[in-house]
C-alpha cells in the first residue's frame, strides 16, 4: 500500500494532444488548403510563416510527447507536421514501435501451425526496444495491424514477447502489463484475449509459484496494478478475466463481488475510475447470482421429473 501511495504521488508525464499542437502552431483555425493560400503572390500565409519560424526538430520533439495515435494523425495537419510526423515514426521515438509492428505483421499468420517460437525469437530485441518506449497501446497496435490470425497464436506470441520484455514479477511489471492489456480489452470488451495473454506471460516466469502461493497477497497487488489503467471499465474486465484464469471460475467468485472490489481499491486516488471498475464487479456478481439461480431451477426441475417418473400417481 505504501508503494502504491508513492506511485500515486509521483509526478506524471503529460502528453500533448494534436489539438494543443494545432493551437501552438497556428493551425487550429485553418481549413484544408488554407496553409497554401496567401494574400498576395509570393507571400507565404501567416500560418506557414509561423510554422516555418520553428524548426522541424521542435515539432518532432512535441510529437514524441504525444501518443502514437496523435503522431499518426499529425501527418494530415500540415506540411510542417507531416515532416515531423514522418521523422518521429521512422527515426524518432516511435521508430521501434513501428518497426516491431511491421515485423510481427509479416509473420505467416495464415499458415496453420507455423513455428511461432522461431518467429518470436527473431523479433525479441525489436519488441524489447518498442516496449521500453512506454507506449501502452503496443499490443493493441500489433493486433490491429494483423488482420487475420488465430486467437491462440496471437496470445502465445504476445505472451512470449511480454515475458522477454518483463522477465521478472514485480509491482512495476504487473502495472505495465495490466495497463497495456486494458487497450487489448478495448478492442473487444470482455473478450478472453487479455487474460490469456497475461497467463502466457506469467506462467513460466521465475518465482511464479511463490507469487501465487497466497491469494491474499497477489490479488491485492493485481488491483494495485490496475490503478495504472486509464479506464476503470476495461481494467475491471481485465482483472475479472485474470482472476478466473488463475483461480478457476468457482474460486474467483470470492473476489468478483462489489464488496471485494471496493475493499481492494480503497486507496485509489481517482474515484471515477474506481467507480467504473466497481461497476464491472457488481455486474459480474449479479450475473453469477442469476446464473446460479438458473442452475438451481434446473436442478429442482430434474428432481421433480425423477419423482414423477418413479411415482406418477403422487402428482
PDB file of C-alpha atoms in Angstrom, residues 2-302:
ATOM      1  CA  UNK A   2       2.912   2.350   0.773  1.00  0.00           C
ATOM      2  CA  UNK A   3       4.428   1.638  -2.649  1.00  0.00           C
ATOM      3  CA  UNK A   4       1.096   2.306  -4.346  1.00  0.00           C
ATOM      4  CA  UNK A   5       0.750   5.586  -2.455  1.00  0.00           C
ATOM      5  CA  UNK A   6       4.246   6.632  -3.508  1.00  0.00           C
ATOM      6  CA  UNK A   7       3.440   5.883  -7.137  1.00  0.00           C
ATOM      7  CA  UNK A   8       0.276   7.977  -6.928  1.00  0.00           C
ATOM      8  CA  UNK A   9       2.249  10.924  -5.546  1.00  0.00           C
ATOM      9  CA  UNK A  10       4.931  10.815  -8.230  1.00  0.00           C
ATOM     10  CA  UNK A  11       4.667  13.454 -10.973  1.00  0.00           C
ATOM     11  CA  UNK A  12       3.173  12.077 -14.162  1.00  0.00           C
ATOM     12  CA  UNK A  13       4.319  12.966 -17.692  1.00  0.00           C
ATOM     13  CA  UNK A  14       1.553  14.752 -19.571  1.00  0.00           C
ATOM     14  CA  UNK A  15       1.328  14.095 -23.295  1.00  0.00           C
ATOM     15  CA  UNK A  16       0.452  16.828 -25.726  1.00  0.00           C
ATOM     16  CA  UNK A  17      -2.584  16.379 -27.934  1.00  0.00           C
ATOM     17  CA  UNK A  18      -2.949  17.279 -31.591  1.00  0.00           C
ATOM     18  CA  UNK A  19      -5.464  19.960 -30.577  1.00  0.00           C
ATOM     19  CA  UNK A  20      -2.850  21.594 -28.367  1.00  0.00           C
ATOM     20  CA  UNK A  21      -0.181  21.341 -31.054  1.00  0.00           C
ATOM     21  CA  UNK A  22      -2.528  22.937 -33.596  1.00  0.00           C
ATOM     22  CA  UNK A  23      -3.005  25.911 -31.272  1.00  0.00           C
ATOM     23  CA  UNK A  24       0.732  26.220 -30.668  1.00  0.00           C
ATOM     24  CA  UNK A  25       1.497  26.077 -34.390  1.00  0.00           C
ATOM     25  CA  UNK A  26      -1.331  28.354 -35.512  1.00  0.00           C
ATOM     26  CA  UNK A  27      -3.067  25.561 -37.421  1.00  0.00           C
ATOM     27  CA  UNK A  28      -6.109  25.414 -35.170  1.00  0.00           C
ATOM     28  CA  UNK A  29      -8.402  27.546 -37.324  1.00  0.00           C
ATOM     29  CA  UNK A  30      -7.277  26.755 -40.867  1.00  0.00           C
ATOM     30  CA  UNK A  31      -9.313  24.831 -43.375  1.00  0.00           C
ATOM     31  CA  UNK A  32      -7.960  22.331 -45.944  1.00  0.00           C
ATOM     32  CA  UNK A  33      -5.843  24.224 -48.450  1.00  0.00           C
ATOM     33  CA  UNK A  34      -5.539  27.321 -46.271  1.00  0.00           C
ATOM     34  CA  UNK A  35      -1.908  26.584 -45.483  1.00  0.00           C
ATOM     35  CA  UNK A  36      -1.118  27.061 -49.185  1.00  0.00           C
ATOM     36  CA  UNK A  37      -3.039  30.311 -49.526  1.00  0.00           C
ATOM     37  CA  UNK A  38      -1.601  33.811 -49.250  1.00  0.00           C
ATOM     38  CA  UNK A  39      -2.891  37.325 -49.539  1.00  0.00           C
ATOM     39  CA  UNK A  40      -0.553  38.178 -52.429  1.00  0.00           C
ATOM     40  CA  UNK A  41       1.597  36.210 -54.896  1.00  0.00           C
ATOM     41  CA  UNK A  42       4.904  35.059 -53.470  1.00  0.00           C
ATOM     42  CA  UNK A  43       3.962  35.910 -49.887  1.00  0.00           C
ATOM     43  CA  UNK A  44       3.547  32.889 -47.603  1.00  0.00           C
ATOM     44  CA  UNK A  45       0.436  32.740 -45.463  1.00  0.00           C
ATOM     45  CA  UNK A  46       0.685  33.682 -41.752  1.00  0.00           C
ATOM     46  CA  UNK A  47       0.160  30.030 -40.809  1.00  0.00           C
ATOM     47  CA  UNK A  48       3.021  28.836 -42.992  1.00  0.00           C
ATOM     48  CA  UNK A  49       5.259  31.629 -41.682  1.00  0.00           C
ATOM     49  CA  UNK A  50       4.501  30.728 -38.084  1.00  0.00           C
ATOM     50  CA  UNK A  51       5.178  27.053 -38.689  1.00  0.00           C
ATOM     51  CA  UNK A  52       8.399  27.738 -40.541  1.00  0.00           C
ATOM     52  CA  UNK A  53       9.599  30.069 -37.806  1.00  0.00           C
ATOM     53  CA  UNK A  54      10.016  26.964 -35.627  1.00  0.00           C
ATOM     54  CA  UNK A  55      12.419  24.166 -36.596  1.00  0.00           C
ATOM     55  CA  UNK A  56      11.080  20.736 -37.555  1.00  0.00           C
ATOM     56  CA  UNK A  57      13.094  19.272 -34.687  1.00  0.00           C
ATOM     57  CA  UNK A  58      10.837  21.105 -32.232  1.00  0.00           C
ATOM     58  CA  UNK A  59       7.690  19.606 -33.763  1.00  0.00           C
ATOM     59  CA  UNK A  60       9.358  16.182 -33.762  1.00  0.00           C
ATOM     60  CA  UNK A  61      10.101  16.574 -30.058  1.00  0.00           C
ATOM     61  CA  UNK A  62       6.496  17.654 -29.409  1.00  0.00           C
ATOM     62  CA  UNK A  63       5.091  14.667 -31.295  1.00  0.00           C
ATOM     63  CA  UNK A  64       7.334  12.335 -29.321  1.00  0.00           C
ATOM     64  CA  UNK A  65       5.476  13.509 -26.220  1.00  0.00           C
ATOM     65  CA  UNK A  66       2.122  12.914 -27.884  1.00  0.00           C
ATOM     66  CA  UNK A  67       0.654   9.434 -28.216  1.00  0.00           C
ATOM     67  CA  UNK A  68       1.376   7.222 -31.191  1.00  0.00           C
ATOM     68  CA  UNK A  69      -2.171   7.743 -32.489  1.00  0.00           C
ATOM     69  CA  UNK A  70      -1.734  11.516 -32.274  1.00  0.00           C
ATOM     70  CA  UNK A  71       1.589  11.272 -34.097  1.00  0.00           C
ATOM     71  CA  UNK A  72      -0.096   9.358 -36.915  1.00  0.00           C
ATOM     72  CA  UNK A  73      -2.936  11.901 -37.043  1.00  0.00           C
ATOM     73  CA  UNK A  74      -0.433  14.781 -37.227  1.00  0.00           C
ATOM     74  CA  UNK A  75       0.555  13.659 -40.715  1.00  0.00           C
ATOM     75  CA  UNK A  76      -2.597  15.254 -42.144  1.00  0.00           C
ATOM     76  CA  UNK A  77      -2.473  18.521 -40.190  1.00  0.00           C
ATOM     77  CA  UNK A  78       0.029  20.475 -42.286  1.00  0.00           C
ATOM     78  CA  UNK A  79       3.248  20.194 -44.251  1.00  0.00           C
ATOM     79  CA  UNK A  80       5.404  21.016 -41.233  1.00  0.00           C
ATOM     80  CA  UNK A  81       3.608  18.448 -39.104  1.00  0.00           C
ATOM     81  CA  UNK A  82       3.867  15.892 -41.926  1.00  0.00           C
ATOM     82  CA  UNK A  83       7.667  16.140 -41.936  1.00  0.00           C
ATOM     83  CA  UNK A  84       7.825  15.966 -38.154  1.00  0.00           C
ATOM     84  CA  UNK A  85       5.421  13.022 -38.024  1.00  0.00           C
ATOM     85  CA  UNK A  86       7.386  11.104 -40.650  1.00  0.00           C
ATOM     86  CA  UNK A  87      10.637  11.616 -38.733  1.00  0.00           C
ATOM     87  CA  UNK A  88       9.109  10.709 -35.342  1.00  0.00           C
ATOM     88  CA  UNK A  89       7.656   7.496 -36.788  1.00  0.00           C
ATOM     89  CA  UNK A  90      10.646   6.398 -38.854  1.00  0.00           C
ATOM     90  CA  UNK A  91      13.670   7.669 -36.937  1.00  0.00           C
ATOM     91  CA  UNK A  92      12.476   9.194 -33.670  1.00  0.00           C
ATOM     92  CA  UNK A  93      10.874   7.860 -30.520  1.00  0.00           C
ATOM     93  CA  UNK A  94       8.182   5.868 -32.272  1.00  0.00           C
ATOM     94  CA  UNK A  95      10.517   4.103 -34.726  1.00  0.00           C
ATOM     95  CA  UNK A  96      10.969   0.954 -32.558  1.00  0.00           C
ATOM     96  CA  UNK A  97       7.186   0.603 -32.244  1.00  0.00           C
ATOM     97  CA  UNK A  98       6.596   0.926 -35.981  1.00  0.00           C
ATOM     98  CA  UNK A  99       9.466  -1.483 -36.693  1.00  0.00           C
ATOM     99  CA  UNK A 100       8.217  -4.283 -34.443  1.00  0.00           C
ATOM    100  CA  UNK A 101       4.580  -3.872 -35.539  1.00  0.00           C
ATOM    101  CA  UNK A 102       5.614  -4.325 -39.169  1.00  0.00           C
ATOM    102  CA  UNK A 103       7.889  -7.260 -38.287  1.00  0.00           C
ATOM    103  CA  UNK A 104       5.128  -9.131 -36.425  1.00  0.00           C
ATOM    104  CA  UNK A 105       2.631  -8.282 -39.157  1.00  0.00           C
ATOM    105  CA  UNK A 106       4.892 -10.206 -41.579  1.00  0.00           C
ATOM    106  CA  UNK A 107       4.577 -13.473 -39.595  1.00  0.00           C
ATOM    107  CA  UNK A 108       2.865 -16.250 -41.611  1.00  0.00           C
ATOM    108  CA  UNK A 109      -0.357 -15.895 -39.635  1.00  0.00           C
ATOM    109  CA  UNK A 110      -2.471 -17.665 -42.254  1.00  0.00           C
ATOM    110  CA  UNK A 111      -0.252 -20.750 -42.105  1.00  0.00           C
ATOM    111  CA  UNK A 112      -1.679 -23.306 -39.692  1.00  0.00           C
ATOM    112  CA  UNK A 113       0.777 -24.435 -37.024  1.00  0.00           C
ATOM    113  CA  UNK A 114       3.576 -22.079 -38.080  1.00  0.00           C
ATOM    114  CA  UNK A 115       6.757 -22.045 -35.965  1.00  0.00           C
ATOM    115  CA  UNK A 116       5.670 -19.326 -33.554  1.00  0.00           C
ATOM    116  CA  UNK A 117       8.627 -19.603 -31.177  1.00  0.00           C
ATOM    117  CA  UNK A 118      11.106 -19.252 -34.041  1.00  0.00           C
ATOM    118  CA  UNK A 119       9.469 -16.019 -35.170  1.00  0.00           C
ATOM    119  CA  UNK A 120       9.177 -14.755 -31.601  1.00  0.00           C
ATOM    120  CA  UNK A 121      12.916 -15.276 -31.100  1.00  0.00           C
ATOM    121  CA  UNK A 122      13.622 -13.252 -34.243  1.00  0.00           C
ATOM    122  CA  UNK A 123      11.795 -10.140 -33.020  1.00  0.00           C
ATOM    123  CA  UNK A 124      12.547 -10.240 -29.293  1.00  0.00           C
ATOM    124  CA  UNK A 125      15.148  -7.472 -29.478  1.00  0.00           C
ATOM    125  CA  UNK A 126      12.824  -5.236 -31.527  1.00  0.00           C
ATOM    126  CA  UNK A 127       9.928  -5.848 -29.138  1.00  0.00           C
ATOM    127  CA  UNK A 128      12.118  -5.098 -26.125  1.00  0.00           C
ATOM    128  CA  UNK A 129      13.094  -1.751 -27.662  1.00  0.00           C
ATOM    129  CA  UNK A 130       9.467  -0.940 -28.511  1.00  0.00           C
ATOM    130  CA  UNK A 131       8.213  -1.963 -25.060  1.00  0.00           C
ATOM    131  CA  UNK A 132      10.593   0.467 -23.392  1.00  0.00           C
ATOM    132  CA  UNK A 133       9.194   3.340 -25.427  1.00  0.00           C
ATOM    133  CA  UNK A 134       6.338   3.024 -22.913  1.00  0.00           C
ATOM    134  CA  UNK A 135       3.524   3.039 -25.465  1.00  0.00           C
ATOM    135  CA  UNK A 136       0.653   1.315 -23.593  1.00  0.00           C
ATOM    136  CA  UNK A 137      -1.142   0.571 -26.862  1.00  0.00           C
ATOM    137  CA  UNK A 138       1.727  -1.521 -28.253  1.00  0.00           C
ATOM    138  CA  UNK A 139      -0.118  -4.855 -28.125  1.00  0.00           C
ATOM    139  CA  UNK A 140      -3.266  -3.248 -29.488  1.00  0.00           C
ATOM    140  CA  UNK A 141      -1.271  -1.741 -32.375  1.00  0.00           C
ATOM    141  CA  UNK A 142       0.132  -5.180 -33.214  1.00  0.00           C
ATOM    142  CA  UNK A 143      -3.279  -6.853 -33.118  1.00  0.00           C
ATOM    143  CA  UNK A 144      -4.815  -4.110 -35.260  1.00  0.00           C
ATOM    144  CA  UNK A 145      -2.048  -4.460 -37.846  1.00  0.00           C
ATOM    145  CA  UNK A 146      -2.526  -8.240 -38.196  1.00  0.00           C
ATOM    146  CA  UNK A 147      -5.980  -8.545 -39.740  1.00  0.00           C
ATOM    147  CA  UNK A 148      -6.189 -12.357 -39.861  1.00  0.00           C
ATOM    148  CA  UNK A 149      -4.848 -14.550 -37.078  1.00  0.00           C
ATOM    149  CA  UNK A 150      -5.741 -17.424 -34.812  1.00  0.00           C
ATOM    150  CA  UNK A 151      -6.515 -16.169 -31.318  1.00  0.00           C
ATOM    151  CA  UNK A 152      -4.358 -18.818 -29.655  1.00  0.00           C
ATOM    152  CA  UNK A 153      -1.444 -17.965 -31.964  1.00  0.00           C
ATOM    153  CA  UNK A 154      -1.634 -14.245 -31.176  1.00  0.00           C
ATOM    154  CA  UNK A 155      -1.992 -14.852 -27.440  1.00  0.00           C
ATOM    155  CA  UNK A 156       1.059 -17.132 -27.488  1.00  0.00           C
ATOM    156  CA  UNK A 157       3.187 -14.656 -29.459  1.00  0.00           C
ATOM    157  CA  UNK A 158       2.287 -11.642 -27.334  1.00  0.00           C
ATOM    158  CA  UNK A 159       2.634 -13.566 -24.065  1.00  0.00           C
ATOM    159  CA  UNK A 160       6.100 -14.810 -25.033  1.00  0.00           C
ATOM    160  CA  UNK A 161       7.200 -11.353 -26.134  1.00  0.00           C
ATOM    161  CA  UNK A 162       5.946  -9.830 -22.883  1.00  0.00           C
ATOM    162  CA  UNK A 163       7.977 -12.408 -20.974  1.00  0.00           C
ATOM    163  CA  UNK A 164      11.085 -11.353 -22.873  1.00  0.00           C
ATOM    164  CA  UNK A 165      10.416  -7.676 -22.093  1.00  0.00           C
ATOM    165  CA  UNK A 166       9.256  -8.227 -18.484  1.00  0.00           C
ATOM    166  CA  UNK A 167      11.233 -11.298 -17.309  1.00  0.00           C
ATOM    167  CA  UNK A 168      10.581 -10.879 -13.583  1.00  0.00           C
ATOM    168  CA  UNK A 169       7.498 -10.439 -11.402  1.00  0.00           C
ATOM    169  CA  UNK A 170       7.327  -7.088  -9.653  1.00  0.00           C
ATOM    170  CA  UNK A 171       4.679  -4.495  -8.878  1.00  0.00           C
ATOM    171  CA  UNK A 172       6.020  -2.284 -11.667  1.00  0.00           C
ATOM    172  CA  UNK A 173       5.940  -5.139 -14.179  1.00  0.00           C
ATOM    173  CA  UNK A 174       2.381  -6.032 -13.152  1.00  0.00           C
ATOM    174  CA  UNK A 175       1.356  -2.401 -13.610  1.00  0.00           C
ATOM    175  CA  UNK A 176       2.854  -2.134 -17.085  1.00  0.00           C
ATOM    176  CA  UNK A 177       1.362  -5.425 -18.272  1.00  0.00           C
ATOM    177  CA  UNK A 178      -2.142  -4.748 -16.915  1.00  0.00           C
ATOM    178  CA  UNK A 179      -2.043  -1.209 -18.351  1.00  0.00           C
ATOM    179  CA  UNK A 180      -1.290  -2.492 -21.842  1.00  0.00           C
ATOM    180  CA  UNK A 181      -3.933  -5.234 -21.594  1.00  0.00           C
ATOM    181  CA  UNK A 182      -6.519  -2.550 -20.871  1.00  0.00           C
ATOM    182  CA  UNK A 183      -6.175  -1.455 -24.503  1.00  0.00           C
ATOM    183  CA  UNK A 184      -6.436  -5.047 -25.733  1.00  0.00           C
ATOM    184  CA  UNK A 185      -9.766  -5.290 -23.904  1.00  0.00           C
ATOM    185  CA  UNK A 186     -10.871  -2.015 -25.513  1.00  0.00           C
ATOM    186  CA  UNK A 187     -10.805  -3.736 -28.922  1.00  0.00           C
ATOM    187  CA  UNK A 188     -13.472  -6.254 -27.814  1.00  0.00           C
ATOM    188  CA  UNK A 189     -14.648  -5.525 -24.246  1.00  0.00           C
ATOM    189  CA  UNK A 190     -14.961  -8.634 -22.109  1.00  0.00           C
ATOM    190  CA  UNK A 191     -13.029 -10.839 -24.550  1.00  0.00           C
ATOM    191  CA  UNK A 192     -10.733 -13.531 -23.141  1.00  0.00           C
ATOM    192  CA  UNK A 193      -7.607 -12.364 -25.019  1.00  0.00           C
ATOM    193  CA  UNK A 194      -6.205 -10.118 -22.231  1.00  0.00           C
ATOM    194  CA  UNK A 195      -6.452 -12.848 -19.586  1.00  0.00           C
ATOM    195  CA  UNK A 196      -4.858 -15.489 -21.817  1.00  0.00           C
ATOM    196  CA  UNK A 197      -2.013 -13.138 -22.792  1.00  0.00           C
ATOM    197  CA  UNK A 198      -1.466 -12.405 -19.085  1.00  0.00           C
ATOM    198  CA  UNK A 199      -1.424 -16.124 -18.321  1.00  0.00           C
ATOM    199  CA  UNK A 200       1.105 -16.806 -21.102  1.00  0.00           C
ATOM    200  CA  UNK A 201       3.334 -14.071 -19.709  1.00  0.00           C
ATOM    201  CA  UNK A 202       3.087 -15.173 -16.081  1.00  0.00           C
ATOM    202  CA  UNK A 203       3.124 -18.945 -16.440  1.00  0.00           C
ATOM    203  CA  UNK A 204       6.869 -19.557 -16.843  1.00  0.00           C
ATOM    204  CA  UNK A 205       8.322 -16.556 -15.023  1.00  0.00           C
ATOM    205  CA  UNK A 206      10.849 -17.294 -12.279  1.00  0.00           C
ATOM    206  CA  UNK A 207       9.204 -17.279  -8.863  1.00  0.00           C
ATOM    207  CA  UNK A 208       5.651 -17.653 -10.156  1.00  0.00           C
ATOM    208  CA  UNK A 209       4.880 -20.410  -7.622  1.00  0.00           C
ATOM    209  CA  UNK A 210       5.901 -18.191  -4.731  1.00  0.00           C
ATOM    210  CA  UNK A 211       3.954 -15.279  -6.219  1.00  0.00           C
ATOM    211  CA  UNK A 212       0.748 -17.326  -6.443  1.00  0.00           C
ATOM    212  CA  UNK A 213       1.247 -19.059  -3.072  1.00  0.00           C
ATOM    213  CA  UNK A 214      -1.086 -16.675  -1.252  1.00  0.00           C
ATOM    214  CA  UNK A 215      -4.085 -15.142  -2.982  1.00  0.00           C
ATOM    215  CA  UNK A 216      -4.353 -12.711  -0.093  1.00  0.00           C
ATOM    216  CA  UNK A 217      -1.051 -11.270  -1.317  1.00  0.00           C
ATOM    217  CA  UNK A 218      -1.131 -11.361  -5.118  1.00  0.00           C
ATOM    218  CA  UNK A 219      -4.781 -10.408  -5.645  1.00  0.00           C
ATOM    219  CA  UNK A 220      -4.407  -7.026  -3.868  1.00  0.00           C
ATOM    220  CA  UNK A 221      -1.199  -6.457  -5.862  1.00  0.00           C
ATOM    221  CA  UNK A 222      -3.156  -7.126  -9.034  1.00  0.00           C
ATOM    222  CA  UNK A 223      -5.737  -4.498  -8.079  1.00  0.00           C
ATOM    223  CA  UNK A 224      -2.932  -2.049  -7.283  1.00  0.00           C
ATOM    224  CA  UNK A 225      -1.525  -2.703 -10.761  1.00  0.00           C
ATOM    225  CA  UNK A 226      -4.914  -1.917 -12.311  1.00  0.00           C
ATOM    226  CA  UNK A 227      -4.790   1.595 -10.868  1.00  0.00           C
ATOM    227  CA  UNK A 228      -2.310   2.430 -13.628  1.00  0.00           C
ATOM    228  CA  UNK A 229      -5.016   1.895 -16.236  1.00  0.00           C
ATOM    229  CA  UNK A 230      -6.792   4.858 -17.772  1.00  0.00           C
ATOM    230  CA  UNK A 231     -10.298   3.396 -17.817  1.00  0.00           C
ATOM    231  CA  UNK A 232     -11.813   1.547 -14.865  1.00  0.00           C
ATOM    232  CA  UNK A 233     -14.254  -0.380 -17.063  1.00  0.00           C
ATOM    233  CA  UNK A 234     -11.553  -2.028 -19.164  1.00  0.00           C
ATOM    234  CA  UNK A 235      -9.342  -2.505 -16.098  1.00  0.00           C
ATOM    235  CA  UNK A 236     -12.235  -4.342 -14.419  1.00  0.00           C
ATOM    236  CA  UNK A 237     -12.717  -6.590 -17.434  1.00  0.00           C
ATOM    237  CA  UNK A 238      -9.017  -7.484 -17.431  1.00  0.00           C
ATOM    238  CA  UNK A 239      -8.986  -8.250 -13.693  1.00  0.00           C
ATOM    239  CA  UNK A 240     -12.093 -10.438 -13.830  1.00  0.00           C
ATOM    240  CA  UNK A 241     -10.638 -12.456 -16.693  1.00  0.00           C
ATOM    241  CA  UNK A 242      -7.265 -12.886 -14.982  1.00  0.00           C
ATOM    242  CA  UNK A 243      -8.889 -13.942 -11.685  1.00  0.00           C
ATOM    243  CA  UNK A 244     -10.941 -16.649 -13.408  1.00  0.00           C
ATOM    244  CA  UNK A 245      -7.937 -17.886 -15.411  1.00  0.00           C
ATOM    245  CA  UNK A 246      -5.686 -18.187 -12.368  1.00  0.00           C
ATOM    246  CA  UNK A 247      -8.104 -19.176  -9.606  1.00  0.00           C
ATOM    247  CA  UNK A 248     -10.735 -21.007 -11.614  1.00  0.00           C
ATOM    248  CA  UNK A 249     -14.349 -19.921 -12.050  1.00  0.00           C
ATOM    249  CA  UNK A 250     -15.649 -21.063  -8.639  1.00  0.00           C
ATOM    250  CA  UNK A 251     -12.755 -19.771  -6.518  1.00  0.00           C
ATOM    251  CA  UNK A 252     -12.698 -16.426  -8.338  1.00  0.00           C
ATOM    252  CA  UNK A 253     -16.209 -15.752  -7.008  1.00  0.00           C
ATOM    253  CA  UNK A 254     -14.651 -14.791  -3.656  1.00  0.00           C
ATOM    254  CA  UNK A 255     -13.165 -11.670  -5.281  1.00  0.00           C
ATOM    255  CA  UNK A 256     -15.691 -10.997  -8.037  1.00  0.00           C
ATOM    256  CA  UNK A 257     -18.044  -9.034  -5.825  1.00  0.00           C
ATOM    257  CA  UNK A 258     -18.768  -5.354  -5.369  1.00  0.00           C
ATOM    258  CA  UNK A 259     -17.642  -5.521  -1.735  1.00  0.00           C
ATOM    259  CA  UNK A 260     -14.301  -7.093  -2.621  1.00  0.00           C
ATOM    260  CA  UNK A 261     -13.697  -4.590  -5.408  1.00  0.00           C
ATOM    261  CA  UNK A 262     -14.385  -1.664  -3.075  1.00  0.00           C
ATOM    262  CA  UNK A 263     -12.076  -3.106  -0.438  1.00  0.00           C
ATOM    263  CA  UNK A 264      -9.249  -3.709  -2.925  1.00  0.00           C
ATOM    264  CA  UNK A 265      -9.489  -0.209  -4.412  1.00  0.00           C
ATOM    265  CA  UNK A 266      -9.978   1.725  -1.171  1.00  0.00           C
ATOM    266  CA  UNK A 267      -6.736   3.642  -1.680  1.00  0.00           C
ATOM    267  CA  UNK A 268      -7.300   4.684  -5.294  1.00  0.00           C
ATOM    268  CA  UNK A 269      -6.981   8.421  -5.879  1.00  0.00           C
ATOM    269  CA  UNK A 270      -9.259   8.533  -8.953  1.00  0.00           C
ATOM    270  CA  UNK A 271     -12.793   7.968  -7.641  1.00  0.00           C
ATOM    271  CA  UNK A 272     -14.363   7.967 -11.116  1.00  0.00           C
ATOM    272  CA  UNK A 273     -12.040   5.224 -12.333  1.00  0.00           C
ATOM    273  CA  UNK A 274     -12.679   3.287  -9.149  1.00  0.00           C
ATOM    274  CA  UNK A 275     -16.464   3.560  -9.624  1.00  0.00           C
ATOM    275  CA  UNK A 276     -16.126   2.244 -13.193  1.00  0.00           C
ATOM    276  CA  UNK A 277     -14.178  -0.785 -12.000  1.00  0.00           C
ATOM    277  CA  UNK A 278     -16.563  -1.469  -9.099  1.00  0.00           C
ATOM    278  CA  UNK A 279     -19.489  -1.347 -11.551  1.00  0.00           C
ATOM    279  CA  UNK A 280     -17.883  -4.165 -13.560  1.00  0.00           C
ATOM    280  CA  UNK A 281     -17.561  -6.345 -10.464  1.00  0.00           C
ATOM    281  CA  UNK A 282     -21.130  -5.511  -9.436  1.00  0.00           C
ATOM    282  CA  UNK A 283     -22.340  -6.687 -12.854  1.00  0.00           C
ATOM    283  CA  UNK A 284     -20.282  -9.889 -12.682  1.00  0.00           C
ATOM    284  CA  UNK A 285     -21.614 -10.612  -9.190  1.00  0.00           C
ATOM    285  CA  UNK A 286     -25.189 -10.105 -10.433  1.00  0.00           C
ATOM    286  CA  UNK A 287     -24.587 -12.353 -13.453  1.00  0.00           C
ATOM    287  CA  UNK A 288     -23.214 -15.053 -11.177  1.00  0.00           C
ATOM    288  CA  UNK A 289     -26.313 -14.764  -8.970  1.00  0.00           C
ATOM    289  CA  UNK A 290     -28.723 -15.221 -11.881  1.00  0.00           C
ATOM    290  CA  UNK A 291     -26.616 -17.997 -13.327  1.00  0.00           C
ATOM    291  CA  UNK A 292     -26.713 -19.853 -10.026  1.00  0.00           C
ATOM    292  CA  UNK A 293     -30.464 -19.262  -9.756  1.00  0.00           C
ATOM    293  CA  UNK A 294     -30.951 -20.818 -13.207  1.00  0.00           C
ATOM    294  CA  UNK A 295     -28.826 -23.810 -12.174  1.00  0.00           C
ATOM    295  CA  UNK A 296     -30.915 -24.315  -9.022  1.00  0.00           C
ATOM    296  CA  UNK A 297     -34.145 -24.128 -11.022  1.00  0.00           C
ATOM    297  CA  UNK A 298     -32.811 -26.745 -13.435  1.00  0.00           C
ATOM    298  CA  UNK A 299     -31.785 -28.996 -10.544  1.00  0.00           C
ATOM    299  CA  UNK A 300     -35.233 -28.617  -8.950  1.00  0.00           C
ATOM    300  CA  UNK A 301     -36.932 -29.425 -12.262  1.00  0.00           C
ATOM    301  CA  UNK A 302     -34.753 -32.529 -12.646  1.00  0.00           C
TER     302      UNK A 302
END
